[in-house]
PDB file of C-alpha atoms in Angstrom:
ATOM      1  CA  UNK A   1     157.585 141.674  61.733  1.00 91.00           C
ATOM      2  CA  UNK A   2     154.779 143.622  59.980  1.00 95.00           C
ATOM      3  CA  UNK A   3     157.102 146.644  59.252  1.00 96.00           C
ATOM      4  CA  UNK A   4     160.090 144.030  59.072  1.00 94.00           C
ATOM      5  CA  UNK A   5     161.567 144.917  62.246  1.00 89.00           C
ATOM      6  CA  UNK A   6     164.304 142.591  63.952  1.00 85.00           C
ATOM      7  CA  UNK A   7     162.358 140.067  66.661  1.00 91.00           C
ATOM      8  CA  UNK A   8     164.514 138.052  69.121  1.00 92.00           C
ATOM      9  CA  UNK A   9     161.999 136.133  71.163  1.00 90.00           C
ATOM     10  CA  UNK A  10     165.200 134.124  73.711  1.00 90.00           C
ATOM     11  CA  UNK A  11     163.300 131.631  76.365  1.00 88.00           C
ATOM     12  CA  UNK A  12     166.124 132.804  78.880  1.00 90.00           C
ATOM     13  CA  UNK A  13     167.973 136.070  78.294  1.00 91.00           C
ATOM     14  CA  UNK A  14     171.623 134.048  78.657  1.00 92.00           C
ATOM     15  CA  UNK A  15     174.266 134.248  77.106  1.00 94.00           C
ATOM     16  CA  UNK A  16     173.611 134.122  73.659  1.00 94.00           C
ATOM     17  CA  UNK A  17     170.546 136.485  73.838  1.00 94.00           C
ATOM     18  CA  UNK A  18     173.134 138.641  75.241  1.00 95.00           C
ATOM     19  CA  UNK A  19     174.513 137.790  71.869  1.00 96.00           C
ATOM     20  CA  UNK A  20     171.817 139.076  69.436  1.00 94.00           C
ATOM     21  CA  UNK A  21     170.709 142.285  71.326  1.00 95.00           C
ATOM     22  CA  UNK A  22     174.356 143.010  71.250  1.00 96.00           C
ATOM     23  CA  UNK A  23     174.696 142.639  68.095  1.00 95.00           C
ATOM     24  CA  UNK A  24     171.636 145.523  67.761  1.00 93.00           C
ATOM     25  CA  UNK A  25     173.409 148.644  69.126  1.00 94.00           C
ATOM     26  CA  UNK A  26     170.775 149.790  70.807  1.00 95.00           C
ATOM     27  CA  UNK A  27     171.514 152.636  73.734  1.00 97.00           C
ATOM     28  CA  UNK A  28     168.545 152.229  75.663  1.00 98.00           C
ATOM     29  CA  UNK A  29     166.107 148.931  76.959  1.00 98.00           C
ATOM     30  CA  UNK A  30     162.260 150.488  77.172  1.00 97.00           C
ATOM     31  CA  UNK A  31     160.346 147.136  78.930  1.00 96.00           C
ATOM     32  CA  UNK A  32     156.130 146.845  78.900  1.00 95.00           C
ATOM     33  CA  UNK A  33     154.579 143.443  80.230  1.00 90.00           C
ATOM     34  CA  UNK A  34     157.984 140.953  79.628  1.00 89.00           C
ATOM     35  CA  UNK A  35     156.870 140.430  83.566  1.00 81.00           C
ATOM     36  CA  UNK A  36     161.163 138.810  84.642  1.00 84.00           C
ATOM     37  CA  UNK A  37     163.462 140.217  85.892  1.00 88.00           C
ATOM     38  CA  UNK A  38     166.710 141.585  83.550  1.00 92.00           C
ATOM     39  CA  UNK A  39     170.079 140.608  84.803  1.00 93.00           C
ATOM     40  CA  UNK A  40     173.244 143.188  85.986  1.00 94.00           C
ATOM     41  CA  UNK A  41     174.776 141.556  82.226  1.00 95.00           C
ATOM     42  CA  UNK A  42     171.990 142.208  80.026  1.00 96.00           C
ATOM     43  CA  UNK A  43     171.786 145.624  81.140  1.00 96.00           C
ATOM     44  CA  UNK A  44     174.881 146.055  80.517  1.00 96.00           C
ATOM     45  CA  UNK A  45     174.246 146.429  77.159  1.00 97.00           C
ATOM     46  CA  UNK A  46     172.321 149.431  76.999  1.00 98.00           C
ATOM     47  CA  UNK A  47     174.835 152.653  78.019  1.00 97.00           C
ATOM     48  CA  UNK A  48     171.181 155.146  78.105  1.00 97.00           C
ATOM     49  CA  UNK A  49     169.856 152.519  80.422  1.00 97.00           C
ATOM     50  CA  UNK A  50     166.619 151.194  80.836  1.00 98.00           C
ATOM     51  CA  UNK A  51     163.335 151.828  81.199  1.00 98.00           C
ATOM     52  CA  UNK A  52     159.667 150.421  82.768  1.00 98.00           C
ATOM     53  CA  UNK A  53     155.929 151.126  81.991  1.00 98.00           C
ATOM     54  CA  UNK A  54     154.100 149.692  84.279  1.00 98.00           C
ATOM     55  CA  UNK A  55     150.143 150.212  84.553  1.00 98.00           C
ATOM     56  CA  UNK A  56     149.677 151.476  87.801  1.00 98.00           C
ATOM     57  CA  UNK A  57     150.118 154.779  89.887  1.00 98.00           C
ATOM     58  CA  UNK A  58     153.492 153.395  91.259  1.00 98.00           C
ATOM     59  CA  UNK A  59     154.563 153.006  94.162  1.00 98.00           C
ATOM     60  CA  UNK A  60     150.698 151.505  94.494  1.00 98.00           C
ATOM     61  CA  UNK A  61     149.593 148.134  92.735  1.00 98.00           C
ATOM     62  CA  UNK A  62     153.712 147.093  91.975  1.00 97.00           C
ATOM     63  CA  UNK A  63     153.632 143.416  91.054  1.00 96.00           C
ATOM     64  CA  UNK A  64     151.691 141.375  87.666  1.00 95.00           C
ATOM     65  CA  UNK A  65     148.380 142.290  88.075  1.00 97.00           C
ATOM     66  CA  UNK A  66     148.169 145.996  88.443  1.00 98.00           C
ATOM     67  CA  UNK A  67     144.738 147.443  85.612  1.00 98.00           C
ATOM     68  CA  UNK A  68     142.137 145.313  88.068  1.00 98.00           C
ATOM     69  CA  UNK A  69     143.441 146.571  91.107  1.00 98.00           C
ATOM     70  CA  UNK A  70     141.611 149.482  91.213  1.00 98.00           C
ATOM     71  CA  UNK A  71     138.535 148.135  89.772  1.00 98.00           C
ATOM     72  CA  UNK A  72     138.978 146.130  92.412  1.00 98.00           C
ATOM     73  CA  UNK A  73     139.588 148.878  95.309  1.00 98.00           C
ATOM     74  CA  UNK A  74     137.047 151.288  93.650  1.00 98.00           C
ATOM     75  CA  UNK A  75     139.569 153.362  93.668  1.00 98.00           C
ATOM     76  CA  UNK A  76     139.001 157.296  91.954  1.00 98.00           C
ATOM     77  CA  UNK A  77     141.847 156.739  89.471  1.00 98.00           C
ATOM     78  CA  UNK A  78     144.528 155.023  87.865  1.00 98.00           C
ATOM     79  CA  UNK A  79     147.242 155.427  85.274  1.00 98.00           C
ATOM     80  CA  UNK A  80     151.050 154.473  83.819  1.00 98.00           C
ATOM     81  CA  UNK A  81     154.231 155.007  85.164  1.00 98.00           C
ATOM     82  CA  UNK A  82     157.624 154.486  83.385  1.00 98.00           C
ATOM     83  CA  UNK A  83     160.703 154.122  85.950  1.00 98.00           C
ATOM     84  CA  UNK A  84     163.629 152.508  85.997  1.00 98.00           C
ATOM     85  CA  UNK A  85     164.541 149.587  85.828  1.00 97.00           C
ATOM     86  CA  UNK A  86     165.196 147.747  88.924  1.00 93.00           C
ATOM     87  CA  UNK A  87     166.731 144.768  90.416  1.00 90.00           C
ATOM     88  CA  UNK A  88     163.365 144.793  92.868  1.00 93.00           C
ATOM     89  CA  UNK A  89     159.887 144.540  91.806  1.00 93.00           C
ATOM     90  CA  UNK A  90     158.565 147.697  90.052  1.00 96.00           C
ATOM     91  CA  UNK A  91     160.737 149.924  92.481  1.00 97.00           C
ATOM     92  CA  UNK A  92     163.143 151.495  90.327  1.00 97.00           C
ATOM     93  CA  UNK A  93     162.656 155.788  90.416  1.00 98.00           C
ATOM     94  CA  UNK A  94     159.882 157.455  89.049  1.00 98.00           C
ATOM     95  CA  UNK A  95     160.162 159.322  84.753  1.00 98.00           C
ATOM     96  CA  UNK A  96     157.009 160.324  84.583  1.00 98.00           C
ATOM     97  CA  UNK A  97     153.351 159.483  85.312  1.00 98.00           C
ATOM     98  CA  UNK A  98     149.936 159.902  83.695  1.00 98.00           C
ATOM     99  CA  UNK A  99     146.598 159.571  85.290  1.00 98.00           C
ATOM    100  CA  UNK A 100     142.943 158.489  84.316  1.00 98.00           C
ATOM    101  CA  UNK A 101     139.728 158.654  85.914  1.00 98.00           C
ATOM    102  CA  UNK A 102     138.169 156.289  86.862  1.00 98.00           C
ATOM    103  CA  UNK A 103     133.652 155.904  86.218  1.00 97.00           C
ATOM    104  CA  UNK A 104     133.396 152.992  88.274  1.00 96.00           C
ATOM    105  CA  UNK A 105     131.910 151.633  84.946  1.00 97.00           C
ATOM    106  CA  UNK A 106     135.969 150.557  83.313  1.00 98.00           C
ATOM    107  CA  UNK A 107     136.745 146.361  82.507  1.00 98.00           C
ATOM    108  CA  UNK A 108     140.314 145.696  83.033  1.00 98.00           C
ATOM    109  CA  UNK A 109     139.669 144.757  79.229  1.00 98.00           C
ATOM    110  CA  UNK A 110     138.733 148.343  78.426  1.00 98.00           C
ATOM    111  CA  UNK A 111     141.413 149.512  80.657  1.00 98.00           C
ATOM    112  CA  UNK A 112     143.881 147.725  78.661  1.00 98.00           C
ATOM    113  CA  UNK A 113     143.090 149.979  75.716  1.00 97.00           C
ATOM    114  CA  UNK A 114     142.842 152.926  77.480  1.00 98.00           C
ATOM    115  CA  UNK A 115     146.145 152.699  79.334  1.00 98.00           C
ATOM    116  CA  UNK A 116     147.784 151.320  76.546  1.00 97.00           C
ATOM    117  CA  UNK A 117     147.469 153.929  74.420  1.00 98.00           C
ATOM    118  CA  UNK A 118     148.692 156.144  77.393  1.00 98.00           C
ATOM    119  CA  UNK A 119     151.757 154.446  78.769  1.00 98.00           C
ATOM    120  CA  UNK A 120     152.995 154.701  74.402  1.00 97.00           C
ATOM    121  CA  UNK A 121     153.019 157.875  74.842  1.00 98.00           C
ATOM    122  CA  UNK A 122     154.380 158.930  78.460  1.00 98.00           C
ATOM    123  CA  UNK A 123     156.814 156.552  76.541  1.00 98.00           C
ATOM    124  CA  UNK A 124     157.907 158.127  73.778  1.00 98.00           C
ATOM    125  CA  UNK A 125     158.166 161.888  75.720  1.00 98.00           C
ATOM    126  CA  UNK A 126     160.769 159.705  78.815  1.00 98.00           C
ATOM    127  CA  UNK A 127     163.103 158.948  75.609  1.00 98.00           C
ATOM    128  CA  UNK A 128     162.874 161.946  74.350  1.00 98.00           C
ATOM    129  CA  UNK A 129     163.722 163.154  77.519  1.00 98.00           C
ATOM    130  CA  UNK A 130     166.349 160.408  77.732  1.00 98.00           C
ATOM    131  CA  UNK A 131     167.893 161.754  74.184  1.00 97.00           C
ATOM    132  CA  UNK A 132     167.951 165.217  75.098  1.00 97.00           C
ATOM    133  CA  UNK A 133     170.113 164.745  78.224  1.00 96.00           C
ATOM    134  CA  UNK A 134     166.919 166.058  80.499  1.00 97.00           C
ATOM    135  CA  UNK A 135     165.333 163.315  81.928  1.00 97.00           C
ATOM    136  CA  UNK A 136     165.243 163.526  85.940  1.00 97.00           C
ATOM    137  CA  UNK A 137     163.958 160.303  87.632  1.00 98.00           C
ATOM    138  CA  UNK A 138     162.795 160.415  91.960  1.00 98.00           C
ATOM    139  CA  UNK A 139     162.544 158.149  94.237  1.00 98.00           C
ATOM    140  CA  UNK A 140     159.269 156.092  95.235  1.00 98.00           C
ATOM    141  CA  UNK A 141     157.711 156.253  98.139  1.00 97.00           C
ATOM    142  CA  UNK A 142     158.454 152.844  99.721  1.00 97.00           C
ATOM    143  CA  UNK A 143     156.289 152.971 103.162  1.00 97.00           C
ATOM    144  CA  UNK A 144     153.562 153.835 100.607  1.00 97.00           C
ATOM    145  CA  UNK A 145     154.418 150.373  98.455  1.00 98.00           C
ATOM    146  CA  UNK A 146     151.305 148.371  97.335  1.00 98.00           C
ATOM    147  CA  UNK A 147     151.627 144.435  95.371  1.00 98.00           C
ATOM    148  CA  UNK A 148     149.548 142.597  93.388  1.00 98.00           C
ATOM    149  CA  UNK A 149     149.522 138.883  92.699  1.00 96.00           C
ATOM    150  CA  UNK A 150     149.963 136.975  89.601  1.00 96.00           C
ATOM    151  CA  UNK A 151     146.006 135.569  88.996  1.00 97.00           C
ATOM    152  CA  UNK A 152     144.222 132.476  88.325  1.00 97.00           C
ATOM    153  CA  UNK A 153     141.789 131.316  86.896  1.00 96.00           C
ATOM    154  CA  UNK A 154     140.329 130.804  91.035  1.00 96.00           C
ATOM    155  CA  UNK A 155     140.288 134.355  91.359  1.00 98.00           C
ATOM    156  CA  UNK A 156     137.220 134.397  89.860  1.00 98.00           C
ATOM    157  CA  UNK A 157     135.239 132.365  91.530  1.00 98.00           C
ATOM    158  CA  UNK A 158     132.636 134.634  93.221  1.00 98.00           C
ATOM    159  CA  UNK A 159     131.679 134.615  96.919  1.00 98.00           C
ATOM    160  CA  UNK A 160     128.409 135.143  97.620  1.00 98.00           C
ATOM    161  CA  UNK A 161     129.542 136.080 100.927  1.00 97.00           C
ATOM    162  CA  UNK A 162     130.546 139.318  99.900  1.00 97.00           C
ATOM    163  CA  UNK A 163     128.778 142.804  98.915  1.00 97.00           C
ATOM    164  CA  UNK A 164     126.698 143.119  95.959  1.00 97.00           C
ATOM    165  CA  UNK A 165     129.539 145.921  95.601  1.00 97.00           C
ATOM    166  CA  UNK A 166     132.766 143.704  95.877  1.00 98.00           C
ATOM    167  CA  UNK A 167     131.350 141.477  94.077  1.00 98.00           C
ATOM    168  CA  UNK A 168     130.218 143.954  91.279  1.00 98.00           C
ATOM    169  CA  UNK A 169     133.471 145.415  91.002  1.00 98.00           C
ATOM    170  CA  UNK A 170     134.910 141.670  90.939  1.00 98.00           C
ATOM    171  CA  UNK A 171     133.321 140.684  87.632  1.00 98.00           C
ATOM    172  CA  UNK A 172     134.487 144.221  86.153  1.00 98.00           C
ATOM    173  CA  UNK A 173     137.859 143.938  86.948  1.00 98.00           C
ATOM    174  CA  UNK A 174     138.389 139.994  86.082  1.00 98.00           C
ATOM    175  CA  UNK A 175     136.785 140.929  82.041  1.00 98.00           C
ATOM    176  CA  UNK A 176     138.155 139.632  80.136  1.00 97.00           C
ATOM    177  CA  UNK A 177     139.961 137.257  82.301  1.00 97.00           C
ATOM    178  CA  UNK A 178     139.929 135.000  84.198  1.00 98.00           C
ATOM    179  CA  UNK A 179     135.797 136.015  84.415  1.00 98.00           C
ATOM    180  CA  UNK A 180     133.900 136.486  87.089  1.00 98.00           C
ATOM    181  CA  UNK A 181     132.036 132.772  87.656  1.00 98.00           C
ATOM    182  CA  UNK A 182     130.063 130.697  89.473  1.00 98.00           C
ATOM    183  CA  UNK A 183     128.113 127.096  89.570  1.00 98.00           C
ATOM    184  CA  UNK A 184     124.593 126.633  89.094  1.00 97.00           C
ATOM    185  CA  UNK A 185     123.706 123.256  88.751  1.00 94.00           C
ATOM    186  CA  UNK A 186     126.748 121.623  88.415  1.00 95.00           C
ATOM    187  CA  UNK A 187     127.522 123.926  85.270  1.00 96.00           C
ATOM    188  CA  UNK A 188     130.519 127.005  85.034  1.00 97.00           C
ATOM    189  CA  UNK A 189     127.871 130.362  85.075  1.00 98.00           C
ATOM    190  CA  UNK A 190     130.236 133.585  84.219  1.00 98.00           C
ATOM    191  CA  UNK A 191     128.365 136.569  85.028  1.00 98.00           C
ATOM    192  CA  UNK A 192     129.876 139.271  82.905  1.00 98.00           C
ATOM    193  CA  UNK A 193     127.903 142.093  83.397  1.00 98.00           C
ATOM    194  CA  UNK A 194     125.902 143.188  87.036  1.00 98.00           C
ATOM    195  CA  UNK A 195     124.727 146.754  88.572  1.00 97.00           C
ATOM    196  CA  UNK A 196     124.398 147.015  92.486  1.00 97.00           C
ATOM    197  CA  UNK A 197     120.405 146.658  93.387  1.00 94.00           C
ATOM    198  CA  UNK A 198     120.647 148.028  97.669  1.00 73.00           C
ATOM    199  CA  UNK A 199     122.751 147.756  99.828  1.00 58.00           C
ATOM    200  CA  UNK A 200     122.120 145.820 103.727  1.00 51.00           C
ATOM    201  CA  UNK A 201     119.890 148.158 105.391  1.00 48.00           C
ATOM    202  CA  UNK A 202     117.863 149.705 102.408  1.00 49.00           C
ATOM    203  CA  UNK A 203     115.121 147.220 101.576  1.00 51.00           C
ATOM    204  CA  UNK A 204     112.454 146.597 105.125  1.00 42.00           C
ATOM    205  CA  UNK A 205     109.291 144.422 106.063  1.00 42.00           C
ATOM    206  CA  UNK A 206     108.767 141.565 104.347  1.00 41.00           C
ATOM    207  CA  UNK A 207     109.255 140.574 100.335  1.00 51.00           C
ATOM    208  CA  UNK A 208     109.094 142.082  98.114  1.00 57.00           C
ATOM    209  CA  UNK A 209     105.963 140.599  95.057  1.00 47.00           C
ATOM    210  CA  UNK A 210     107.285 138.271  93.263  1.00 53.00           C
ATOM    211  CA  UNK A 211     109.867 136.663  95.527  1.00 59.00           C
ATOM    212  CA  UNK A 212     110.524 133.405  95.686  1.00 52.00           C
ATOM    213  CA  UNK A 213     110.044 132.029  99.617  1.00 42.00           C
ATOM    214  CA  UNK A 214     112.588 130.170  99.001  1.00 47.00           C
ATOM    215  CA  UNK A 215     116.522 129.913 100.631  1.00 56.00           C
ATOM    216  CA  UNK A 216     117.400 133.999 101.489  1.00 74.00           C
ATOM    217  CA  UNK A 217     120.966 133.415 101.918  1.00 92.00           C
ATOM    218  CA  UNK A 218     123.678 134.726  99.943  1.00 96.00           C
ATOM    219  CA  UNK A 219     124.059 133.066  96.008  1.00 97.00           C
ATOM    220  CA  UNK A 220     119.542 133.147  96.476  1.00 97.00           C
ATOM    221  CA  UNK A 221     117.983 133.816  93.347  1.00 97.00           C
ATOM    222  CA  UNK A 222     115.146 135.863  94.486  1.00 95.00           C
ATOM    223  CA  UNK A 223     113.236 137.313  91.637  1.00 95.00           C
ATOM    224  CA  UNK A 224     113.290 139.785  88.217  1.00 96.00           C
ATOM    225  CA  UNK A 225     113.402 143.701  88.215  1.00 96.00           C
ATOM    226  CA  UNK A 226     112.205 143.810  85.135  1.00 94.00           C
ATOM    227  CA  UNK A 227     114.430 147.590  84.949  1.00 94.00           C
ATOM    228  CA  UNK A 228     117.456 145.662  86.200  1.00 95.00           C
ATOM    229  CA  UNK A 229     117.980 142.429  85.551  1.00 98.00           C
ATOM    230  CA  UNK A 230     118.100 139.154  87.643  1.00 98.00           C
ATOM    231  CA  UNK A 231     118.487 139.767  91.412  1.00 97.00           C
ATOM    232  CA  UNK A 232     120.692 137.607  93.511  1.00 97.00           C
ATOM    233  CA  UNK A 233     121.313 138.086  97.174  1.00 97.00           C
ATOM    234  CA  UNK A 234     124.981 138.095  98.996  1.00 96.00           C
ATOM    235  CA  UNK A 235     126.297 138.981 102.177  1.00 96.00           C
ATOM    236  CA  UNK A 236     125.127 142.891 102.167  1.00 95.00           C
ATOM    237  CA  UNK A 237     123.005 144.144  99.418  1.00 96.00           C
ATOM    238  CA  UNK A 238     121.564 142.536  96.681  1.00 96.00           C
ATOM    239  CA  UNK A 239     123.332 142.011  92.871  1.00 97.00           C
ATOM    240  CA  UNK A 240     121.263 142.314  89.331  1.00 98.00           C
ATOM    241  CA  UNK A 241     122.630 140.271  87.011  1.00 98.00           C
ATOM    242  CA  UNK A 242     122.458 141.562  83.750  1.00 98.00           C
ATOM    243  CA  UNK A 243     124.395 139.656  81.350  1.00 98.00           C
ATOM    244  CA  UNK A 244     125.416 135.578  81.642  1.00 98.00           C
ATOM    245  CA  UNK A 245     126.784 133.189  79.872  1.00 98.00           C
ATOM    246  CA  UNK A 246     125.957 129.628  81.048  1.00 97.00           C
ATOM    247  CA  UNK A 247     129.143 126.874  80.088  1.00 94.00           C
ATOM    248  CA  UNK A 248     129.733 126.686  76.915  1.00 92.00           C
ATOM    249  CA  UNK A 249     126.856 128.185  75.398  1.00 96.00           C
ATOM    250  CA  UNK A 250     126.602 132.237  74.181  1.00 97.00           C
ATOM    251  CA  UNK A 251     126.308 135.317  76.546  1.00 98.00           C
ATOM    252  CA  UNK A 252     123.084 136.775  77.293  1.00 98.00           C
ATOM    253  CA  UNK A 253     121.257 138.990  78.546  1.00 98.00           C
ATOM    254  CA  UNK A 254     119.562 138.259  81.118  1.00 98.00           C
ATOM    255  CA  UNK A 255     115.733 138.105  79.579  1.00 97.00           C
ATOM    256  CA  UNK A 256     117.304 135.790  76.687  1.00 97.00           C
ATOM    257  CA  UNK A 257     118.870 133.675  79.798  1.00 98.00           C
ATOM    258  CA  UNK A 258     115.827 133.447  81.363  1.00 97.00           C
ATOM    259  CA  UNK A 259     113.807 132.069  78.405  1.00 96.00           C
ATOM    260  CA  UNK A 260     116.415 129.238  78.256  1.00 94.00           C
ATOM    261  CA  UNK A 261     116.483 128.939  81.713  1.00 95.00           C
ATOM    262  CA  UNK A 262     113.828 127.911  83.186  1.00 91.00           C
ATOM    263  CA  UNK A 263     114.343 127.215  86.610  1.00 94.00           C
ATOM    264  CA  UNK A 264     116.730 129.874  87.212  1.00 97.00           C
ATOM    265  CA  UNK A 265     114.240 132.051  90.117  1.00 96.00           C
ATOM    266  CA  UNK A 266     114.971 130.497  93.251  1.00 95.00           C
ATOM    267  CA  UNK A 267     117.890 128.593  92.521  1.00 96.00           C
ATOM    268  CA  UNK A 268     121.283 128.947  95.238  1.00 96.00           C
ATOM    269  CA  UNK A 269     123.856 129.984  93.306  1.00 97.00           C
ATOM    270  CA  UNK A 270     127.522 128.877  94.249  1.00 95.00           C
ATOM    271  CA  UNK A 271     126.759 125.643  95.349  1.00 70.00           C
TER     272      UNK A 271
END
């Protein structure tokens, strides 16, 4: 709109929408994050065909939530795919892929920005190939396909019985939405930053100095590590919470958080 380009926002791609689109005389359909299927009548409007940008390395992570998925699974890389639009979810032949190495510190919000820029460049490259008559697409390996589900608010709820590694990944994967969260004293507590301290079996002997003599099960807030943050037991190892946000309050570093929440050490999160 800012550029003075025509912007159509139909609620459904019925006859009226097809008439409006046909009037543009467009040769090629480029789809990014549309989230719905195009019918055959709509696709027939584009003589040069239709392409879709998907932010994963297809056939891995088809579906509506491909950006958090590689973070949750601890993958070493992700990327973008430009493919033909298909009547099956993200199953179209692949024109082009671009890869991104993951460091293990990314959030989904950061990947959205990175993959958005990379995807824009990839789309332009494929459009140029189509215009020049040089575009070639190869079928996906169906046996390698995996799928994601639409995220809900409940996906961000932390299960402290899971491992510290899994929870730390969830903290990064669910930013900026739905945010990894738990409960504390009947209030929602968002965990915005965390770090794996140790895996199960690395700690031996009695409790370290300064630990509370409270329940030592998953979700137990056991002590402060001044170099790491607030240590919480999980189902496998310990997690250091570094940035927290209590319900209706602003996000705080762990030490500032403790200045305002004096009964946090010794609490059991999540129930």
